[in-house]
Short mmCIF file of C-alpha atoms in Angstrom, two decimals:
data_model
loop_
_atom_site.label_atom_id
_atom_site.label_comp_id
_atom_site.label_asym_id
_atom_site.label_seq_id
_atom_site.Cartn_x
_atom_site.Cartn_y
_atom_site.Cartn_z
CA UNK D 1 -61.14 53.48 -104.70
CA UNK D 2 -62.45 49.85 -104.74
CA UNK D 3 -64.84 48.77 -101.69
CA UNK D 4 -65.42 45.41 -100.14
CA UNK D 5 -68.21 44.16 -97.17
CA UNK D 6 -67.08 41.00 -95.04
CA UNK D 7 -69.86 39.70 -92.88
CA UNK D 8 -68.70 38.27 -89.93
CA UNK D 9 -65.95 39.17 -87.53
CA UNK D 10 -64.32 35.66 -87.07
CA UNK D 11 -60.50 35.93 -87.51
CA UNK D 12 -61.09 34.82 -90.85
CA UNK D 13 -63.12 37.56 -91.90
CA UNK D 14 -60.99 40.18 -89.94
CA UNK D 15 -57.67 39.01 -91.51
CA UNK D 16 -59.86 39.32 -94.87
CA UNK D 17 -60.90 42.95 -94.26
CA UNK D 18 -57.27 43.91 -93.31
CA UNK D 19 -55.65 42.47 -96.21
CA UNK D 20 -57.96 44.19 -98.48
CA UNK D 21 -57.57 47.50 -96.50
CA UNK D 22 -53.63 47.09 -96.74
CA UNK D 23 -54.20 47.19 -100.33
CA UNK D 24 -55.82 50.05 -100.43
CA UNK D 25 -59.91 49.20 -100.48
CA UNK D 26 -62.16 50.66 -98.68
CA UNK D 27 -63.77 47.95 -96.06
CA UNK D 28 -66.38 47.43 -93.85
CA UNK D 29 -67.36 44.59 -91.51
CA UNK D 30 -70.55 43.56 -90.01
CA UNK D 31 -71.08 41.26 -86.91
CA UNK D 32 -74.26 40.09 -85.70
CA UNK D 33 -73.15 40.35 -82.22
CA UNK D 34 -72.49 42.98 -79.96
CA UNK D 35 -68.53 42.64 -79.76
CA UNK D 36 -66.52 41.27 -82.61
CA UNK D 37 -64.22 38.26 -82.74
CA UNK D 38 -66.29 35.25 -83.80
CA UNK D 39 -64.53 32.03 -81.87
CA UNK D 40 -62.29 34.65 -80.45
CA UNK D 41 -64.23 36.01 -77.86
CA UNK D 42 -64.39 36.24 -73.87
CA UNK D 43 -66.77 36.81 -71.10
CA UNK D 44 -67.27 36.98 -67.45
CA UNK D 45 -69.14 33.65 -68.11
CA UNK D 46 -68.80 31.76 -64.35
CA UNK D 47 -68.81 35.15 -62.09
CA UNK D 48 -68.25 39.07 -62.18
CA UNK D 49 -64.96 39.61 -62.77
CA UNK D 50 -63.91 36.01 -64.21
CA UNK D 51 -63.12 36.03 -67.67
CA UNK D 52 -63.47 32.98 -69.64
CA UNK D 53 -63.05 32.30 -73.53
CA UNK D 54 -66.33 31.65 -75.24
CA UNK D 55 -64.52 29.35 -77.61
CA UNK D 56 -61.20 29.22 -78.89
CA UNK D 57 -58.33 29.23 -75.88
CA UNK D 58 -55.32 28.44 -76.75
CA UNK D 59 -53.23 29.23 -80.00
CA UNK D 60 -50.82 27.84 -81.76
CA UNK D 61 -51.90 28.13 -84.92
CA UNK D 62 -52.39 31.83 -84.33
CA UNK D 63 -48.45 32.13 -83.57
CA UNK D 64 -47.64 29.82 -86.35
CA UNK D 65 -49.86 31.71 -89.03
CA UNK D 66 -47.91 33.63 -92.03
CA UNK D 67 -50.34 36.16 -92.28
CA UNK D 68 -50.71 36.79 -88.43
CA UNK D 69 -46.46 36.67 -88.45
CA UNK D 70 -47.21 39.78 -90.64
CA UNK D 71 -49.57 41.75 -89.00
CA UNK D 72 -48.05 44.17 -86.17
CA UNK D 73 -50.31 42.59 -83.72
CA UNK D 74 -48.20 43.09 -80.86
CA UNK D 75 -48.30 47.12 -81.59
CA UNK D 76 -52.22 46.98 -81.08
CA UNK D 77 -52.50 45.49 -77.68
CA UNK D 78 -51.99 41.69 -78.30
CA UNK D 79 -49.78 39.56 -76.04
CA UNK D 80 -49.04 35.68 -75.94
CA UNK D 81 -48.53 34.02 -72.78
CA UNK D 82 -46.41 30.84 -73.10
CA UNK D 83 -47.33 28.26 -70.26
CA UNK D 84 -44.39 26.53 -68.97
CA UNK D 85 -45.15 23.23 -70.75
CA UNK D 86 -47.69 23.33 -73.72
CA UNK D 87 -49.68 20.42 -72.80
CA UNK D 88 -50.33 17.34 -70.32
CA UNK D 89 -52.28 14.19 -70.98
CA UNK D 90 -53.55 12.41 -67.97
CA UNK D 91 -53.92 8.74 -68.14
CA UNK D 92 -56.42 6.62 -66.35
CA UNK D 93 -54.36 5.88 -63.40
CA UNK D 94 -53.47 9.67 -62.52
CA UNK D 95 -50.06 9.67 -63.75
CA UNK D 96 -48.98 12.39 -66.80
CA UNK D 97 -47.92 12.45 -69.72
CA UNK D 98 -45.78 15.82 -70.81
CA UNK D 99 -45.19 17.58 -73.96
CA UNK D 100 -42.74 19.71 -73.43
CA UNK D 101 -41.24 22.66 -75.55
CA UNK D 102 -38.00 20.40 -75.71
CA UNK D 103 -38.44 17.23 -77.88
CA UNK D 104 -35.46 15.96 -75.68
CA UNK D 105 -37.36 16.44 -72.44
CA UNK D 106 -40.54 14.97 -73.86
CA UNK D 107 -38.85 11.99 -75.26
CA UNK D 108 -37.53 11.43 -71.56
CA UNK D 109 -40.87 11.02 -70.45
CA UNK D 110 -42.20 8.33 -73.15
CA UNK D 111 -39.96 4.98 -71.78
CA UNK D 112 -39.50 2.84 -74.64
CA UNK D 113 -40.85 5.25 -77.16
CA UNK D 114 -38.04 7.90 -76.74
CA UNK D 115 -36.18 7.47 -79.71
CA UNK D 116 -39.25 6.77 -81.88
CA UNK D 117 -40.44 10.27 -80.34
CA UNK D 118 -37.36 11.92 -81.48
CA UNK D 119 -37.23 10.34 -84.88
CA UNK D 120 -40.80 11.31 -85.74
CA UNK D 121 -40.32 14.82 -84.37
CA UNK D 122 -36.37 15.81 -84.84
CA UNK D 123 -36.30 16.14 -88.86
CA UNK D 124 -39.69 17.76 -88.77
CA UNK D 125 -38.72 20.56 -86.32
CA UNK D 126 -35.76 21.68 -88.49
CA UNK D 127 -38.11 22.43 -91.25
CA UNK D 128 -41.54 23.09 -89.20
CA UNK D 129 -41.72 26.93 -90.54
CA UNK D 130 -41.42 26.03 -94.00
CA UNK D 131 -43.83 22.90 -93.62
CA UNK D 132 -46.46 25.47 -91.53
CA UNK D 133 -46.08 27.85 -94.13
CA UNK D 134 -46.65 24.97 -97.13
CA UNK D 135 -49.87 23.84 -95.55
CA UNK D 136 -51.62 26.95 -94.65
CA UNK D 137 -50.67 28.93 -97.78
CA UNK D 138 -51.23 25.79 -99.82
CA UNK D 139 -48.04 26.69 -101.76
CA UNK D 140 -44.75 24.69 -102.13
CA UNK D 141 -42.90 28.03 -102.64
CA UNK D 142 -42.77 28.42 -99.01
CA UNK D 143 -40.35 25.41 -99.01
CA UNK D 144 -36.68 25.85 -99.25
CA UNK D 145 -35.91 23.48 -102.33
CA UNK D 146 -32.73 22.04 -100.16
CA UNK D 147 -32.51 18.16 -99.76
CA UNK D 148 -32.87 18.32 -96.15
CA UNK D 149 -36.45 20.81 -96.31
CA UNK D 150 -37.58 18.34 -99.11
CA UNK D 151 -36.79 14.98 -97.38
CA UNK D 152 -38.94 16.55 -94.09
CA UNK D 153 -42.01 17.44 -96.46
CA UNK D 154 -41.86 14.27 -97.98
CA UNK D 155 -41.40 12.48 -94.20
CA UNK D 156 -44.23 14.84 -93.18
CA UNK D 157 -46.83 14.43 -96.19
CA UNK D 158 -46.13 10.71 -95.51
CA UNK D 159 -47.01 10.60 -91.81
CA UNK D 160 -49.62 13.36 -91.73
CA UNK D 161 -52.02 11.75 -94.65
CA UNK D 162 -52.34 8.77 -92.19
CA UNK D 163 -55.06 8.03 -89.52
CA UNK D 164 -53.87 8.18 -85.87
CA UNK D 165 -54.44 4.71 -85.16
CA UNK D 166 -52.22 3.96 -88.01
CA UNK D 167 -49.30 6.62 -86.91
CA UNK D 168 -49.36 5.33 -83.58
CA UNK D 169 -47.96 2.10 -84.76
CA UNK D 170 -44.54 3.24 -84.63
CA UNK D 171 -45.01 3.59 -80.87
CA UNK D 172 -45.01 0.31 -78.46
CA UNK D 173 -45.59 2.03 -75.07
CA UNK D 174 -49.21 3.40 -73.82
CA UNK D 175 -47.62 7.22 -72.89
CA UNK D 176 -46.58 7.73 -76.64
CA UNK D 177 -49.76 6.59 -78.01
CA UNK D 178 -51.81 8.17 -75.42
CA UNK D 179 -50.50 11.27 -76.05
CA UNK D 180 -50.75 11.54 -79.66
CA UNK D 181 -54.55 10.12 -79.23
CA UNK D 182 -54.98 13.12 -77.16
CA UNK D 183 -53.47 15.30 -79.94
CA UNK D 184 -55.01 13.80 -83.07
CA UNK D 185 -58.54 14.03 -80.79
CA UNK D 186 -58.56 18.12 -82.20
CA UNK D 187 -59.37 16.81 -85.56
CA UNK D 188 -62.90 15.95 -84.48
CA UNK D 189 -62.81 12.45 -86.39
CA UNK D 190 -62.31 9.29 -85.55
CA UNK D 191 -59.18 8.27 -84.75
CA UNK D 192 -58.60 5.19 -87.89
CA UNK D 193 -59.84 7.88 -90.24
CA UNK D 194 -57.17 10.08 -91.86
CA UNK D 195 -55.91 12.77 -91.42
CA UNK D 196 -56.65 12.27 -87.83
CA UNK D 197 -52.91 11.08 -87.20
CA UNK D 198 -51.98 14.33 -89.70
CA UNK D 199 -53.66 16.76 -87.19
CA UNK D 200 -52.15 15.07 -83.71
CA UNK D 201 -48.95 15.53 -85.84
CA UNK D 202 -49.01 19.08 -86.55
CA UNK D 203 -50.28 19.96 -83.27
CA UNK D 204 -47.26 18.36 -81.64
CA UNK D 205 -44.78 19.77 -83.85
CA UNK D 206 -46.42 23.59 -83.10
CA UNK D 207 -45.80 22.65 -79.36
CA UNK D 208 -42.16 22.14 -79.74
CA UNK D 209 -41.12 25.14 -82.29
CA UNK D 210 -44.01 27.90 -81.18
CA UNK D 211 -45.50 26.58 -78.13
CA UNK D 212 -49.45 26.41 -77.32
CA UNK D 213 -49.77 30.04 -75.85
CA UNK D 214 -52.95 31.69 -74.95
CA UNK D 215 -53.67 35.31 -75.14
CA UNK D 216 -53.01 37.61 -72.54
CA UNK D 217 -56.30 38.86 -71.15
CA UNK D 218 -58.33 36.11 -73.01
CA UNK D 219 -59.11 35.27 -76.70
CA UNK D 220 -61.12 38.62 -77.68
CA UNK D 221 -57.64 40.37 -77.12
CA UNK D 222 -56.90 38.47 -80.66
CA UNK D 223 -59.97 39.97 -82.35
CA UNK D 224 -59.34 43.54 -80.44
CA UNK D 225 -55.78 43.74 -82.21
CA UNK D 226 -56.95 42.82 -85.66
CA UNK D 227 -59.82 45.38 -85.26
CA UNK D 228 -57.47 47.68 -84.10
CA UNK D 229 -55.24 46.91 -87.01
CA UNK D 230 -57.94 47.12 -89.50
CA UNK D 231 -59.26 50.30 -88.28
CA UNK D 232 -55.68 51.88 -88.89
CA UNK D 233 -55.80 50.91 -92.24
CA UNK D 234 -59.36 52.85 -92.80
CA UNK D 235 -61.50 49.87 -92.00
CA UNK D 236 -64.62 50.07 -90.15
CA UNK D 237 -66.70 47.54 -88.12
CA UNK D 238 -70.38 47.47 -87.40
CA UNK D 239 -71.11 45.67 -84.66
CA UNK D 240 -74.93 44.67 -83.54
CA UNK D 241 -76.06 43.84 -87.49
CA UNK D 242 -77.36 40.67 -88.53
CA UNK D 243 -77.18 40.73 -92.23
CA UNK D 244 -80.11 39.42 -93.50
CA UNK D 245 -79.87 38.79 -97.30
CA UNK D 246 -76.85 40.05 -99.65
CA UNK D 247 -78.81 42.94 -101.32
CA UNK D 248 -78.86 45.38 -97.95
CA UNK D 249 -75.16 45.33 -98.72
CA UNK D 250 -75.26 47.85 -101.44
CA UNK D 251 -73.21 48.33 -104.63
CA UNK D 252 -69.61 46.71 -103.40
CA UNK D 253 -66.95 45.70 -105.80
CA UNK D 254 -66.46 42.60 -103.52
CA UNK D 255 -68.63 40.67 -100.60
CA UNK D 256 -66.59 38.04 -98.18
CA UNK D 257 -68.72 36.09 -95.98
CA UNK D 258 -67.14 34.71 -92.85
CA UNK D 259 -69.71 32.12 -92.35
CA UNK D 260 -70.74 28.39 -92.62
CA UNK D 261 -71.98 26.86 -95.69
CA UNK D 262 -75.71 26.29 -94.66
CA UNK D 263 -75.17 30.38 -93.66
CA UNK D 264 -73.65 31.38 -96.91
CA UNK D 265 -76.74 29.39 -98.70
CA UNK D 266 -79.35 31.35 -96.70
CA UNK D 267 -77.95 34.86 -97.46
CA UNK D 268 -77.19 33.97 -101.29
CA UNK D 269 -80.63 32.67 -101.88
CA UNK D 270 -82.12 31.22 -104.95
CA UNK D 271 -78.96 32.77 -106.90
CA UNK D 272 -76.91 29.84 -106.57
CA UNK D 273 -76.56 27.52 -109.54
CA UNK D 274 -78.19 24.11 -108.72
CA UNK D 275 -74.45 22.36 -109.51
CA UNK D 276 -72.87 24.63 -107.03
CA UNK D 277 -75.52 24.20 -104.24
CA UNK D 278 -74.52 20.71 -104.77
CA UNK D 279 -71.07 21.57 -103.77
CA UNK D 280 -72.25 23.24 -100.70
CA UNK D 281 -74.46 20.08 -99.83
CA UNK D 282 -71.14 17.74 -99.87
CA UNK D 283 -69.72 19.94 -97.24
CA UNK D 284 -70.73 17.77 -94.22
CA UNK D 285 -71.37 18.64 -90.54
CA UNK D 286 -68.99 17.14 -88.25
CA UNK D 287 -70.12 16.28 -84.31
CA UNK D 288 -70.23 19.31 -82.14
CA UNK D 289 -69.19 20.26 -78.58
CA UNK D 290 -70.44 20.58 -75.05
CA UNK D 291 -68.31 23.43 -73.56
CA UNK D 292 -68.23 23.56 -69.84
CA UNK D 293 -66.55 26.44 -67.84
CA UNK D 294 -65.74 26.48 -64.03
CA UNK D 295 -64.77 29.04 -61.25
CA UNK D 296 -62.81 27.06 -59.11
CA UNK D 297 -61.60 27.95 -55.34
CA UNK D 298 -57.88 27.18 -56.30
CA UNK D 299 -55.84 25.32 -58.82
CA UNK D 300 -57.38 22.05 -60.12
CA UNK D 301 -55.71 19.14 -57.62
CA UNK D 302 -54.27 17.20 -60.33
CA UNK D 303 -52.96 13.66 -58.81
CA UNK D 304 -49.81 14.33 -61.11
CA UNK D 305 -48.83 17.83 -59.93
CA UNK D 306 -46.73 18.02 -63.34
CA UNK D 307 -49.99 19.14 -64.59
CA UNK D 308 -50.21 22.30 -63.18
CA UNK D 309 -47.27 23.32 -65.80
CA UNK D 310 -49.30 22.68 -68.84
CA UNK D 311 -51.85 25.00 -70.09
CA UNK D 312 -53.57 22.61 -71.66
CA UNK D 313 -54.45 18.94 -70.56
CA UNK D 314 -55.74 16.32 -72.44
CA UNK D 315 -58.17 13.61 -70.57
CA UNK D 316 -59.76 10.64 -71.38
CA UNK D 317 -56.95 7.83 -71.14
CA UNK D 318 -55.33 5.84 -73.58
CA UNK D 319 -55.34 5.65 -77.27
CA UNK D 320 -57.92 2.85 -77.40
CA UNK D 321 -60.14 4.59 -74.93
CA UNK D 322 -59.95 7.78 -76.90
CA UNK D 323 -60.66 5.90 -79.70
CA UNK D 324 -63.55 4.44 -78.54
CA UNK D 325 -64.86 7.89 -77.31
CA UNK D 326 -64.58 9.32 -80.52
CA UNK D 327 -66.14 6.57 -82.59
CA UNK D 328 -68.92 6.53 -80.09
CA UNK D 329 -69.85 9.93 -80.79
CA UNK D 330 -69.53 9.42 -84.50
CA UNK D 331 -71.99 6.62 -84.11
CA UNK D 332 -74.63 9.36 -82.45
CA UNK D 333 -73.81 8.20 -78.81
CA UNK D 334 -72.72 10.21 -75.75
CA UNK D 335 -69.69 8.74 -74.11
CA UNK D 336 -69.96 7.32 -70.71
CA UNK D 337 -65.76 8.50 -70.42
CA UNK D 338 -65.50 11.32 -72.82
CA UNK D 339 -62.17 12.75 -74.25
CA UNK D 340 -61.59 16.04 -72.58
CA UNK D 341 -59.52 19.22 -73.88
CA UNK D 342 -59.25 21.43 -70.64
CA UNK D 343 -57.56 24.56 -70.45
CA UNK D 344 -56.53 26.03 -66.95
CA UNK D 345 -55.20 29.82 -68.56
CA UNK D 346 -55.77 31.67 -65.29
CA UNK D 347 -52.98 29.81 -63.96
CA UNK D 348 -50.48 31.50 -66.37
CA UNK D 349 -52.50 34.90 -67.17
CA UNK D 350 -54.10 36.12 -63.80
CA UNK D 351 -55.32 38.96 -65.77
CA UNK D 352 -58.43 36.93 -66.49
CA UNK D 353 -59.41 37.24 -62.34
CA UNK D 354 -60.42 41.36 -62.68
CA UNK D 355 -61.65 41.62 -59.38
CA UNK D 356 -60.95 41.23 -55.78
CA UNK D 357 -64.09 38.93 -55.35
CA UNK D 358 -62.50 36.42 -57.39
CA UNK D 359 -58.99 36.54 -56.16
CA UNK D 360 -57.53 33.19 -55.53
CA UNK D 361 -59.88 31.70 -57.62
CA UNK D 362 -58.99 30.08 -61.07
CA UNK D 363 -60.84 29.94 -64.25
CA UNK D 364 -60.95 26.48 -66.40
CA UNK D 365 -62.20 25.94 -69.47
CA UNK D 366 -62.99 22.31 -71.04
CA UNK D 367 -64.85 20.96 -73.88
CA UNK D 368 -65.77 17.40 -75.50
CA UNK D 369 -67.67 16.04 -78.53
CA UNK D 370 -71.16 15.07 -78.98
CA UNK D 371 -73.36 14.28 -81.72
CA UNK D 372 -74.38 16.82 -83.67
CA UNK D 373 -77.22 18.94 -82.77
CA UNK D 374 -77.14 17.51 -79.09
CA UNK D 375 -79.48 18.99 -76.32
CA UNK D 376 -77.81 16.95 -73.89
CA UNK D 377 -75.62 18.75 -70.88
CA UNK D 378 -72.80 16.31 -70.19
CA UNK D 379 -70.79 18.35 -67.73
CA UNK D 380 -71.26 15.53 -65.42
CA UNK D 381 -69.25 13.24 -67.34
CA UNK D 382 -66.75 15.81 -67.98
CA UNK D 383 -66.46 16.54 -64.50
CA UNK D 384 -65.99 12.87 -63.66
CA UNK D 385 -63.19 12.40 -66.02
CA UNK D 386 -61.73 15.41 -64.56
CA UNK D 387 -62.13 13.96 -60.80
CA UNK D 388 -60.51 10.86 -61.86
CA UNK D 389 -57.17 12.77 -62.74
CA UNK D 390 -57.81 15.51 -59.97
CA UNK D 391 -59.52 13.53 -56.63
CA UNK D 392 -61.45 16.43 -55.04
CA UNK D 393 -62.03 18.60 -58.15
CA UNK D 394 -65.61 18.63 -57.43
CA UNK D 395 -65.42 19.97 -53.79
CA UNK D 396 -63.36 23.04 -55.65
CA UNK D 397 -66.41 24.12 -57.81
CA UNK D 398 -67.90 27.29 -57.22
CA UNK D 399 -69.77 27.91 -60.38
CA UNK D 400 -70.19 26.18 -63.66
CA UNK D 401 -71.91 27.58 -67.12
CA UNK D 402 -72.41 25.01 -69.81
CA UNK D 403 -73.21 25.56 -73.28
CA UNK D 404 -74.72 22.47 -75.17
CA UNK D 405 -74.04 21.75 -78.82
CA UNK D 406 -77.35 23.51 -79.50
CA UNK D 407 -76.48 26.42 -77.45
CA UNK D 408 -73.02 26.53 -79.04
CA UNK D 409 -75.26 27.28 -82.32
CA UNK D 410 -77.60 29.65 -80.61
CA UNK D 411 -74.63 31.69 -79.54
CA UNK D 412 -73.06 31.67 -82.97
CA UNK D 413 -75.18 30.46 -86.46
CA UNK D 414 -71.71 29.62 -87.82
CA UNK D 415 -71.89 26.60 -85.41
CA UNK D 416 -74.69 24.46 -87.02
CA UNK D 417 -75.47 21.79 -84.13
CA UNK D 418 -72.28 22.53 -82.62
CA UNK D 419 -70.03 22.14 -85.18
CA UNK D 420 -67.02 24.44 -84.59
CA UNK D 421 -64.98 23.12 -87.28
CA UNK D 422 -66.95 24.12 -90.66
CA UNK D 423 -67.38 20.79 -91.65
CA UNK D 424 -65.82 17.63 -91.43
CA UNK D 425 -61.99 18.01 -91.37
CA UNK D 426 -61.38 14.66 -93.68
CA UNK D 427 -58.87 15.05 -96.43
CA UNK D 428 -61.42 15.87 -98.92
CA UNK D 429 -62.67 18.74 -96.51
CA UNK D 430 -59.33 20.18 -95.58
CA UNK D 431 -58.57 20.20 -99.36
CA UNK D 432 -61.35 20.85 -101.81
CA UNK D 433 -64.29 21.96 -99.74
CA UNK D 434 -66.62 23.67 -101.17
CA UNK D 435 -65.24 23.04 -104.65
CA UNK D 436 -62.14 21.72 -105.90
CA UNK D 437 -60.59 24.59 -108.07
CA UNK D 438 -60.27 28.27 -105.77
CA UNK D 439 -62.78 27.20 -103.29
CA UNK D 440 -62.95 30.86 -101.88
CA UNK D 441 -64.67 31.71 -105.25
CA UNK D 442 -68.21 31.45 -106.03
CA UNK D 443 -70.48 31.42 -108.96
CA UNK D 444 -71.57 34.70 -108.62
CA UNK D 445 -69.63 37.51 -109.28
CA UNK D 446 -68.37 39.59 -106.62
CA UNK D 447 -69.06 37.13 -103.80
CA UNK D 448 -66.37 35.01 -102.02
CA UNK D 449 -66.56 32.70 -99.03
CA UNK D 450 -63.69 33.31 -96.47
CA UNK D 451 -64.72 31.14 -93.45
CA UNK D 452 -63.28 27.75 -91.71
CA UNK D 453 -65.66 25.72 -94.21
CA UNK D 454 -62.90 26.99 -96.99
CA UNK D 455 -59.23 25.32 -96.97
CA UNK D 456 -57.28 25.10 -94.77
CA UNK D 457 -59.73 24.62 -92.74
CA UNK D 458 -60.95 25.35 -88.70
CA UNK D 459 -57.78 27.03 -86.54
CA UNK D 460 -57.32 30.44 -85.27
CA UNK D 461 -54.88 30.99 -88.50
CA UNK D 462 -56.93 33.61 -90.49
CA UNK D 463 -55.60 31.93 -93.55
CA UNK D 464 -59.14 31.19 -95.06
CA UNK D 465 -59.56 35.15 -94.95
CA UNK D 466 -56.14 35.59 -96.39
CA UNK D 467 -57.10 33.16 -99.22
CA UNK D 468 -60.26 34.93 -99.87
CA UNK D 469 -58.79 38.17 -100.15
CA UNK D 470 -56.19 37.00 -102.49
CA UNK D 471 -58.72 35.63 -104.95
CA UNK D 472 -60.37 39.23 -104.79
CA UNK D 473 -57.04 40.95 -105.29
CA UNK D 474 -56.28 38.67 -108.02
CA UNK D 475 -59.76 38.91 -109.76
CA UNK D 476 -59.49 42.87 -109.75
CA UNK D 477 -56.13 43.63 -111.07
CA UNK D 478 -54.60 44.54 -107.39
CA UNK D 479 -51.89 41.52 -107.53
CA UNK D 480 -51.03 39.35 -104.49
CA UNK D 481 -51.01 39.90 -101.16
CA UNK D 482 -48.04 39.58 -99.17
CA UNK D 483 -47.51 37.55 -96.14
#
């Protein structure tokens, strides 16, 4: 029996392990923390009995991912909770723009841009499943070769390769432009840089076709389900074991690292060829994040009560204001008025509140971008942005937990400087990092990289792990894994 070791138990590492185990390999996963999950962990951060997501919170890519769809995760305890509306965007005057599951309902709230939104999203929605599979599997074979699907693919590729600022040119009103800006902000790119528009377009499309759900009981449930599947396939997870060198992993057929390129280089030591080391060095760090968790004594008092229907809320103003904030971060500044991503999971998943002591409370999750390596606690600025859209918000805060960018790195060494995306997700970073051909393979025989530092990049989709496992199976003559 072939054997493999996976270092790191984030979604990519666990998917890689499951893929190999299903192919008949003996697989062991090593995790430095006490619990598996990487970015999909949950913990009582603000009060006993109040469960917060430590990193990832909302998971459209998880429900859209072809490999996650192929696994029996629901049979192993994973359940998705869909808020009534995937997203709301709070403008500076307190009004909200709502991104609904329905394209028509969303368009109805966009005034002069109703037709433009339908023209953009409508044709793509009809082929959305094939488009997402093509992007994540990096294979045109996922497309149905019909005139309609090929036209949709071409339309998507043309729009997705643009910056958010350029893509917003098709809209004339503030509301649609702000909605796109908030979506594009997930790219952690300047909004005048490609493919920030493509990221926004994909996330908006996913909201319409699969929603933006949260995992019932916390994001940890995603990791727990993957671990359960792995155990059912005969695999093993060893927690509280930080791997310090590849030598300690013993004689196995393959080693897969679900780590940042910096951690990968540290573990590989001086064995890497100079040219490959230079390739690793070209994976540039993006900005960091400062994350804030709050426990409130009730719901967020949104000025526009429709935001209580949304699982996720974007804040920071209009396109120009969000673009200015993100450009400031890239210039090394902490914006006075930051772009904020907020999730109010416990509104829709009361299982997050696990004791009578927090009955009636609400758990709120938020983060903003900061310069990489920042040590600054920017929770006051984040709270001020929320307060503007929800007067009286600060009065409802019972407790606060803050993780600066450097705190994020201390929590997880795969977030260097607080960069949670595995490196800058520009066009080059999404397609060819760290190398052009088969970026999951390395020059060292039997060693593979399966983290978000490889295509298709950041997000809870597991596809980086699937691609790496696919390389292992092909290299060992075991065929190609199915999805």
